[in-house]
């Protein structure tokens, strides 16, 4: 039902922009490229506009080289925002929403429904699941390239099918994707057996700096701008890093504090069983899911860490 309006609109319009959030993850890139490759098959003019570069590990996906930075002038008569809870998460690309018809497709509990059409399903493991449904409703034949993009979105957002967002629907979709040509071993190799040396050195540093709080129920990692500089590490090298803190026996909440090259503090939140970290992230202007959330704030790294750790202790 929620697909009816968007399907009609997509069929009517010719020039479509696809947007997603800053600091792209696998669901962002996988969803954008799946939809791009599908809409191209419908004969649309499509542009994917993203503030940040496509992380290296996702460059094997078809059309990864088509992603452009905000700034250019495009004639656009429809904008589709993917995997993005609110407008500010779009960064500079948000300007392409102005005076446009917007379809907002997402699975974040904190979504503000900023679209004229909103396909929001918090039960979906990944936005890529919703893109899969949309492509089917548009009656576009799924080819191997599109399926690899969707599979990547699902695999990364479910932590390789291990998180509580993984459902029978997730596995059914994954099975269909494999039936349409996806080779799981190929995708896994590209995503998880392809780490940069700087990433491994950053993991080593992060593990050596890990701290524990509140009877070891909270684990935190703090990385300064200098830590990144000394290892030549990039922001994308922290992808998955917070899981090392979460995956420790007895830890319920994991926190990652990163100081960016622009001296902003990015906070990652993860929980294992019962703490709703999306609520804490929202308090700091961020958002996300119950078990995985994030926020970006200004301030001094150590002060912010102490304040957030205190906040987390208060919700136990
Ligand atoms: Mn997602």
Coordinates of C-alpha atoms in Angstrom, one line a residue, residues 6-7 9-19 35-36 38-40 42-49 74-81 100-101 103 138:
X6 CA 5.9 6.4 -4.9
X7 CA 5.6 3.8 -7.7
X9 CA 5.4 9.1 -9.1
X10 CA 8.6 7.3 -10.2
X11 CA 6.8 6.1 -13.4
X12 CA 5.7 9.7 -14.2
X13 CA 9.0 11.4 -13.6
X14 CA 12.2 11.4 -15.8
X15 CA 15.0 13.1 -13.9
X16 CA 15.6 11.5 -10.5
X17 CA 18.2 12.3 -7.8
X18 CA 19.1 9.7 -5.2
X19 CA 20.4 11.1 -1.9
X35 CA 17.9 1.8 -7.0
X36 CA 20.2 3.7 -9.5
X38 CA 17.2 -0.3 -11.5
X39 CA 15.9 3.1 -12.5
X40 CA 18.5 3.2 -15.4
X42 CA 13.5 2.0 -16.7
X43 CA 15.2 4.7 -19.0
X44 CA 15.4 7.4 -16.3
X45 CA 18.1 10.0 -16.0
X46 CA 19.5 9.3 -12.5
X47 CA 22.1 11.0 -10.4
X48 CA 23.4 9.9 -7.0
X49 CA 24.6 12.8 -4.9
X74 CA 21.0 19.1 -12.3
X75 CA 17.5 19.3 -13.7
X76 CA 15.6 17.2 -11.1
X77 CA 11.9 16.5 -10.9
X78 CA 12.0 13.9 -8.2
X79 CA 14.3 13.3 -5.2
X80 CA 14.5 9.9 -3.4
X81 CA 16.3 9.9 0.0
X100 CA 11.2 19.1 -5.1
X101 CA 8.9 16.2 -4.6
X103 CA 10.2 10.1 -1.5
X138 CA 8.1 -1.2 -10.2

